[in-house]
Every structure is written in C-alpha cells, then in structure tokens.
Short mmCIF file of N, CA and C in Angstrom, two decimals:
data_model
loop_
_atom_site.label_atom_id
_atom_site.label_comp_id
_atom_site.label_asym_id
_atom_site.label_seq_id
_atom_site.Cartn_x
_atom_site.Cartn_y
_atom_site.Cartn_z
N GLN A 171 8.69 -22.34 -8.14
CA GLN A 171 9.08 -21.14 -7.39
C GLN A 171 7.83 -20.43 -6.89
N VAL A 172 7.89 -19.96 -5.65
CA VAL A 172 6.78 -19.24 -5.04
C VAL A 172 7.29 -17.90 -4.53
N GLN A 173 6.56 -16.85 -4.82
CA GLN A 173 6.90 -15.52 -4.32
C GLN A 173 5.81 -15.06 -3.34
N LEU A 174 6.25 -14.48 -2.25
CA LEU A 174 5.32 -14.05 -1.20
C LEU A 174 5.63 -12.61 -0.80
N VAL A 175 4.57 -11.83 -0.64
CA VAL A 175 4.75 -10.45 -0.20
C VAL A 175 3.69 -10.13 0.85
N GLU A 176 4.14 -9.74 2.03
CA GLU A 176 3.22 -9.38 3.11
C GLU A 176 2.91 -7.89 3.08
N SER A 177 1.75 -7.56 3.63
CA SER A 177 1.36 -6.16 3.81
C SER A 177 0.38 -6.07 4.97
N GLY A 178 0.15 -4.85 5.43
CA GLY A 178 -0.87 -4.63 6.46
C GLY A 178 -0.33 -4.40 7.86
N GLY A 179 0.97 -4.46 8.02
CA GLY A 179 1.52 -4.20 9.35
C GLY A 179 1.41 -2.73 9.71
N GLY A 180 1.74 -2.42 10.96
CA GLY A 180 1.68 -1.04 11.40
C GLY A 180 1.71 -0.92 12.90
N LEU A 181 1.38 0.28 13.36
CA LEU A 181 1.35 0.58 14.80
C LEU A 181 -0.10 0.63 15.26
N VAL A 182 -0.40 -0.06 16.34
CA VAL A 182 -1.76 -0.09 16.87
C VAL A 182 -1.71 -0.12 18.39
N GLN A 183 -2.72 0.41 19.02
CA GLN A 183 -2.78 0.37 20.48
C GLN A 183 -3.24 -1.01 20.95
N ALA A 184 -2.88 -1.35 22.16
CA ALA A 184 -3.33 -2.61 22.75
C ALA A 184 -4.85 -2.68 22.71
N GLY A 185 -5.35 -3.86 22.35
CA GLY A 185 -6.78 -4.05 22.20
C GLY A 185 -7.29 -3.81 20.80
N GLY A 186 -6.45 -3.24 19.96
CA GLY A 186 -6.82 -2.95 18.59
C GLY A 186 -6.69 -4.14 17.67
N SER A 187 -6.90 -3.88 16.38
CA SER A 187 -6.89 -4.94 15.36
C SER A 187 -6.06 -4.53 14.16
N LEU A 188 -5.53 -5.52 13.50
CA LEU A 188 -4.86 -5.35 12.21
C LEU A 188 -5.16 -6.57 11.36
N ARG A 189 -5.14 -6.38 10.05
CA ARG A 189 -5.25 -7.52 9.15
C ARG A 189 -4.04 -7.55 8.24
N LEU A 190 -3.30 -8.64 8.32
CA LEU A 190 -2.15 -8.84 7.45
C LEU A 190 -2.58 -9.61 6.21
N SER A 191 -1.95 -9.27 5.11
CA SER A 191 -2.20 -9.98 3.85
C SER A 191 -0.89 -10.55 3.33
N CYS A 192 -0.99 -11.67 2.65
CA CYS A 192 0.16 -12.29 2.01
C CYS A 192 -0.24 -12.65 0.59
N ALA A 193 0.27 -11.90 -0.35
CA ALA A 193 0.00 -12.16 -1.76
C ALA A 193 1.01 -13.18 -2.26
N ALA A 194 0.49 -14.27 -2.82
CA ALA A 194 1.34 -15.37 -3.26
C ALA A 194 1.25 -15.55 -4.77
N SER A 195 2.35 -15.93 -5.36
CA SER A 195 2.36 -16.24 -6.79
C SER A 195 3.24 -17.46 -7.02
N GLY A 196 2.91 -18.19 -8.07
CA GLY A 196 3.67 -19.40 -8.36
C GLY A 196 2.74 -20.48 -8.86
N ARG A 197 3.24 -21.30 -9.73
CA ARG A 197 2.39 -22.29 -10.38
C ARG A 197 2.02 -23.45 -9.47
N THR A 198 2.74 -23.66 -8.39
CA THR A 198 2.53 -24.85 -7.57
C THR A 198 2.00 -24.52 -6.19
N LEU A 199 1.27 -23.41 -6.08
CA LEU A 199 0.78 -23.00 -4.77
C LEU A 199 -0.05 -24.07 -4.08
N SER A 200 -0.86 -24.78 -4.83
CA SER A 200 -1.78 -25.75 -4.23
C SER A 200 -1.05 -26.87 -3.50
N ARG A 201 0.24 -27.03 -3.76
CA ARG A 201 1.01 -28.08 -3.10
C ARG A 201 1.39 -27.70 -1.68
N TYR A 202 1.25 -26.44 -1.36
CA TYR A 202 1.77 -25.95 -0.09
C TYR A 202 0.67 -25.59 0.89
N ALA A 203 1.05 -25.59 2.14
CA ALA A 203 0.27 -24.91 3.17
C ALA A 203 0.93 -23.55 3.40
N MET A 204 0.14 -22.62 3.88
CA MET A 204 0.64 -21.28 4.13
C MET A 204 0.69 -21.02 5.63
N GLY A 205 1.79 -20.50 6.07
CA GLY A 205 1.94 -20.24 7.49
C GLY A 205 2.29 -18.81 7.78
N TRP A 206 1.95 -18.38 8.98
CA TRP A 206 2.41 -17.10 9.50
C TRP A 206 3.32 -17.38 10.70
N PHE A 207 4.45 -16.73 10.68
CA PHE A 207 5.39 -16.79 11.78
C PHE A 207 5.68 -15.36 12.23
N ARG A 208 6.27 -15.23 13.40
CA ARG A 208 6.67 -13.90 13.84
C ARG A 208 7.98 -14.00 14.60
N GLN A 209 8.70 -12.88 14.60
CA GLN A 209 9.98 -12.84 15.29
C GLN A 209 10.13 -11.49 15.97
N ALA A 210 10.24 -11.52 17.29
CA ALA A 210 10.47 -10.32 18.06
C ALA A 210 11.97 -10.14 18.26
N PRO A 211 12.43 -8.92 18.52
CA PRO A 211 13.85 -8.68 18.72
C PRO A 211 14.44 -9.58 19.81
N GLY A 212 15.53 -10.24 19.48
CA GLY A 212 16.21 -11.08 20.45
C GLY A 212 15.57 -12.43 20.69
N LYS A 213 14.52 -12.74 19.93
CA LYS A 213 13.82 -14.00 20.11
C LYS A 213 13.85 -14.82 18.82
N GLU A 214 13.59 -16.10 18.98
CA GLU A 214 13.53 -16.97 17.82
C GLU A 214 12.21 -16.77 17.07
N ARG A 215 12.25 -17.12 15.80
CA ARG A 215 11.04 -17.06 15.00
C ARG A 215 10.06 -18.11 15.53
N GLU A 216 8.80 -17.72 15.70
CA GLU A 216 7.82 -18.63 16.27
C GLU A 216 6.59 -18.76 15.38
N PHE A 217 6.01 -19.93 15.42
CA PHE A 217 4.81 -20.22 14.64
C PHE A 217 3.63 -19.46 15.21
N VAL A 218 2.79 -18.96 14.30
CA VAL A 218 1.56 -18.26 14.68
C VAL A 218 0.33 -19.04 14.23
N SER A 219 0.28 -19.34 12.93
CA SER A 219 -0.90 -19.99 12.38
C SER A 219 -0.56 -20.56 11.01
N ALA A 220 -1.37 -21.52 10.56
CA ALA A 220 -1.17 -22.09 9.22
C ALA A 220 -2.51 -22.54 8.66
N ILE A 221 -2.57 -22.59 7.33
CA ILE A 221 -3.78 -23.01 6.64
C ILE A 221 -3.38 -23.77 5.38
N ARG A 222 -4.12 -24.81 5.05
CA ARG A 222 -3.85 -25.57 3.83
C ARG A 222 -4.66 -24.97 2.69
N TRP A 223 -3.97 -24.79 1.53
CA TRP A 223 -4.70 -24.29 0.36
C TRP A 223 -5.81 -25.24 -0.04
N SER A 224 -5.56 -26.54 0.09
CA SER A 224 -6.45 -27.54 -0.49
C SER A 224 -7.82 -27.58 0.19
N ASP A 225 -7.83 -27.62 1.52
CA ASP A 225 -9.12 -27.80 2.20
C ASP A 225 -9.39 -26.75 3.26
N GLY A 226 -8.47 -25.81 3.43
CA GLY A 226 -8.71 -24.73 4.39
C GLY A 226 -8.49 -25.11 5.84
N TYR A 227 -8.00 -26.33 6.08
CA TYR A 227 -7.73 -26.73 7.46
C TYR A 227 -6.74 -25.74 8.08
N ARG A 228 -7.04 -25.30 9.28
CA ARG A 228 -6.22 -24.26 9.90
C ARG A 228 -5.94 -24.58 11.36
N TYR A 229 -4.87 -24.04 11.87
CA TYR A 229 -4.56 -24.20 13.28
C TYR A 229 -3.69 -23.05 13.76
N TYR A 230 -3.61 -22.93 15.08
CA TYR A 230 -3.03 -21.74 15.69
C TYR A 230 -2.12 -22.10 16.86
N ALA A 231 -1.19 -21.20 17.11
CA ALA A 231 -0.43 -21.29 18.34
C ALA A 231 -1.35 -20.95 19.51
N ASP A 232 -1.10 -21.53 20.65
CA ASP A 232 -1.94 -21.28 21.82
C ASP A 232 -1.97 -19.80 22.19
N SER A 233 -0.88 -19.11 21.95
CA SER A 233 -0.78 -17.71 22.34
C SER A 233 -1.70 -16.79 21.56
N VAL A 234 -2.19 -17.24 20.40
CA VAL A 234 -3.05 -16.38 19.57
C VAL A 234 -4.43 -16.98 19.37
N LYS A 235 -4.65 -18.18 19.84
CA LYS A 235 -5.94 -18.85 19.64
C LYS A 235 -7.06 -18.01 20.24
N GLY A 236 -8.12 -17.84 19.47
CA GLY A 236 -9.24 -17.05 19.92
C GLY A 236 -9.12 -15.56 19.60
N ARG A 237 -7.93 -15.13 19.21
CA ARG A 237 -7.72 -13.71 18.88
C ARG A 237 -7.38 -13.51 17.40
N PHE A 238 -6.66 -14.45 16.82
CA PHE A 238 -6.24 -14.36 15.43
C PHE A 238 -7.04 -15.35 14.59
N THR A 239 -7.29 -14.96 13.33
CA THR A 239 -7.97 -15.83 12.38
C THR A 239 -7.23 -15.82 11.06
N ILE A 240 -6.89 -17.01 10.57
CA ILE A 240 -6.24 -17.13 9.28
C ILE A 240 -7.28 -17.54 8.24
N SER A 241 -7.14 -17.01 7.04
CA SER A 241 -8.06 -17.35 5.97
C SER A 241 -7.35 -17.24 4.64
N ARG A 242 -7.98 -17.76 3.59
CA ARG A 242 -7.36 -17.70 2.27
C ARG A 242 -8.41 -17.35 1.24
N ASP A 243 -7.95 -16.73 0.17
CA ASP A 243 -8.81 -16.38 -0.96
C ASP A 243 -8.15 -16.97 -2.20
N HIS A 244 -8.74 -18.06 -2.71
CA HIS A 244 -8.16 -18.73 -3.87
C HIS A 244 -8.09 -17.81 -5.08
N ALA A 245 -9.13 -17.05 -5.30
CA ALA A 245 -9.19 -16.22 -6.50
C ALA A 245 -8.08 -15.17 -6.51
N LYS A 246 -7.71 -14.70 -5.33
CA LYS A 246 -6.69 -13.66 -5.24
C LYS A 246 -5.33 -14.23 -4.86
N ASN A 247 -5.25 -15.53 -4.63
CA ASN A 247 -4.00 -16.15 -4.18
C ASN A 247 -3.43 -15.40 -2.98
N THR A 248 -4.29 -15.12 -2.05
CA THR A 248 -3.91 -14.31 -0.89
C THR A 248 -4.33 -15.00 0.40
N VAL A 249 -3.46 -14.94 1.37
CA VAL A 249 -3.74 -15.45 2.70
C VAL A 249 -3.79 -14.27 3.66
N TYR A 250 -4.73 -14.31 4.59
CA TYR A 250 -4.91 -13.21 5.53
C TYR A 250 -4.70 -13.69 6.96
N LEU A 251 -4.30 -12.76 7.79
CA LEU A 251 -4.24 -13.01 9.22
C LEU A 251 -4.93 -11.85 9.91
N GLN A 252 -6.15 -12.09 10.36
CA GLN A 252 -6.90 -11.08 11.11
C GLN A 252 -6.49 -11.17 12.56
N MET A 253 -5.99 -10.08 13.09
CA MET A 253 -5.48 -10.06 14.46
C MET A 253 -6.32 -9.10 15.29
N ASN A 254 -7.01 -9.64 16.27
CA ASN A 254 -7.85 -8.85 17.16
C ASN A 254 -7.30 -8.90 18.58
N SER A 255 -7.77 -8.00 19.40
CA SER A 255 -7.36 -7.95 20.81
C SER A 255 -5.84 -8.01 20.94
N LEU A 256 -5.18 -7.20 20.18
CA LEU A 256 -3.71 -7.24 20.15
C LEU A 256 -3.12 -6.82 21.48
N LYS A 257 -2.00 -7.44 21.80
CA LYS A 257 -1.28 -7.19 23.04
C LYS A 257 0.13 -6.71 22.71
N PRO A 258 0.76 -6.00 23.62
CA PRO A 258 2.14 -5.56 23.37
C PRO A 258 3.07 -6.73 23.04
N GLU A 259 2.82 -7.89 23.62
CA GLU A 259 3.68 -9.05 23.34
C GLU A 259 3.48 -9.62 21.95
N ASP A 260 2.52 -9.11 21.20
CA ASP A 260 2.35 -9.51 19.80
C ASP A 260 3.29 -8.72 18.89
N THR A 261 3.98 -7.74 19.43
CA THR A 261 4.90 -6.94 18.63
C THR A 261 6.01 -7.81 18.06
N ALA A 262 6.17 -7.75 16.75
CA ALA A 262 7.17 -8.59 16.06
C ALA A 262 7.13 -8.26 14.58
N VAL A 263 8.09 -8.80 13.86
CA VAL A 263 8.00 -8.85 12.41
C VAL A 263 7.25 -10.13 12.06
N TYR A 264 6.22 -9.99 11.25
CA TYR A 264 5.39 -11.13 10.86
C TYR A 264 5.77 -11.55 9.44
N TYR A 265 5.97 -12.86 9.30
CA TYR A 265 6.38 -13.42 8.02
C TYR A 265 5.34 -14.41 7.52
N CYS A 266 5.13 -14.37 6.23
CA CYS A 266 4.31 -15.35 5.55
C CYS A 266 5.24 -16.38 4.92
N ALA A 267 4.84 -17.65 4.93
CA ALA A 267 5.71 -18.69 4.40
C ALA A 267 4.88 -19.78 3.74
N ALA A 268 5.49 -20.46 2.79
CA ALA A 268 4.85 -21.59 2.11
C ALA A 268 5.68 -22.84 2.40
N GLY A 269 5.00 -23.87 2.88
CA GLY A 269 5.72 -25.08 3.23
C GLY A 269 4.79 -26.22 3.53
N ASP A 270 5.20 -27.09 4.45
CA ASP A 270 4.42 -28.30 4.70
C ASP A 270 3.34 -28.12 5.75
N GLY A 271 3.21 -26.91 6.29
CA GLY A 271 2.11 -26.65 7.20
C GLY A 271 2.35 -27.01 8.65
N THR A 272 3.55 -27.42 8.97
CA THR A 272 3.84 -27.73 10.36
C THR A 272 4.19 -26.45 11.12
N VAL A 273 4.51 -26.62 12.38
CA VAL A 273 4.84 -25.45 13.21
C VAL A 273 6.34 -25.15 13.18
N VAL A 274 7.08 -25.91 12.39
CA VAL A 274 8.54 -25.78 12.35
C VAL A 274 8.94 -24.88 11.19
N ALA A 275 9.61 -23.78 11.50
CA ALA A 275 9.98 -22.83 10.45
C ALA A 275 10.85 -23.47 9.38
N GLY A 276 11.71 -24.39 9.78
CA GLY A 276 12.61 -25.02 8.83
C GLY A 276 11.93 -25.88 7.79
N ARG A 277 10.64 -26.17 8.00
CA ARG A 277 9.91 -27.00 7.04
C ARG A 277 9.18 -26.16 5.99
N TYR A 278 9.45 -24.86 5.99
CA TYR A 278 8.84 -23.97 5.01
C TYR A 278 9.91 -23.57 4.00
N ASP A 279 9.56 -23.65 2.73
CA ASP A 279 10.53 -23.45 1.67
C ASP A 279 10.65 -22.01 1.19
N TYR A 280 9.57 -21.26 1.30
CA TYR A 280 9.54 -19.91 0.75
C TYR A 280 9.05 -18.94 1.81
N TRP A 281 9.64 -17.77 1.81
CA TRP A 281 9.33 -16.75 2.83
C TRP A 281 9.16 -15.38 2.19
N GLY A 282 8.26 -14.60 2.76
CA GLY A 282 8.17 -13.21 2.37
C GLY A 282 9.17 -12.38 3.16
N PRO A 283 9.31 -11.11 2.82
CA PRO A 283 10.28 -10.23 3.49
C PRO A 283 9.86 -9.81 4.89
N GLY A 284 8.57 -9.97 5.23
CA GLY A 284 8.09 -9.63 6.56
C GLY A 284 7.44 -8.26 6.63
N THR A 285 6.58 -8.09 7.62
CA THR A 285 5.93 -6.80 7.87
C THR A 285 5.91 -6.56 9.38
N GLN A 286 6.24 -5.34 9.77
CA GLN A 286 6.36 -5.02 11.19
C GLN A 286 4.99 -4.75 11.80
N VAL A 287 4.75 -5.37 12.95
CA VAL A 287 3.56 -5.09 13.75
C VAL A 287 4.03 -4.60 15.11
N THR A 288 3.58 -3.42 15.50
CA THR A 288 3.95 -2.85 16.79
C THR A 288 2.68 -2.53 17.57
N VAL A 289 2.58 -3.08 18.77
CA VAL A 289 1.41 -2.85 19.61
C VAL A 289 1.86 -2.06 20.84
N SER A 290 1.31 -0.87 20.97
CA SER A 290 1.68 -0.01 22.10
C SER A 290 0.75 -0.24 23.28
N SER A 291 1.29 -0.07 24.47
CA SER A 291 0.48 -0.30 25.68
C SER A 291 -0.21 0.96 26.15
#
C-alpha cells in the first residue's frame, strides 16, 4: 500500500512559480515510478511528468518541457514538481501518482487527493 499527499498549490500570476510536493509512504515505494498529472474543469486528466525512484530518469509532457522540473528526495520520500513561467492554461488540479511511469493515468495504482493550482492572467 502506498499513501500520497500533495501540497504547495495556490494562486499565482502568469509568469510566476510554484513548487508542488508529494509526500509518499509505503514499504514498496522503490517499485514504482512517480508521476504528476493534472485535470482542468471539463477536461480529461493529462500527464505532466514522471520520475523513477530507482535511477531518477524523468520525462515531461511537451506542454511543460523547459518550464517544469520533477525531482525526488529519497531521504524524505518526497517528489517535487517545480513549475516556472506558469501560464493560465496550467490551471488545474494537480495529482501525484505511483505507478509504472508511463503517460497513461490508468497505469498508476495509487493517487493523492490533488492540489489546486490557479494561474491568473
């Protein structure tokens, strides 16, 4: 069993930055990759970024490449998503998930409750 809790969301102006955190717990964390997804009102949940616990390999959706950075801290069992140069279209609920590291939400087994990110223009 894996438990995930996100934090760090909020309201920011366009061009600003936020850092999301995902605190993870569970005995089998190393088996999973950690992903960030987001869901805007009326839209499907979409992949943002993912990182493997084992070797730190990471990748991003094209829409956030160059602006967002995913990282992990083994000692704290925490995954971060540093979001820079935020745009109004980044507004969504952001979810942390543990799964196989693909871009498909259905391949993730565990999800946090989500944190709201709102970017004003």
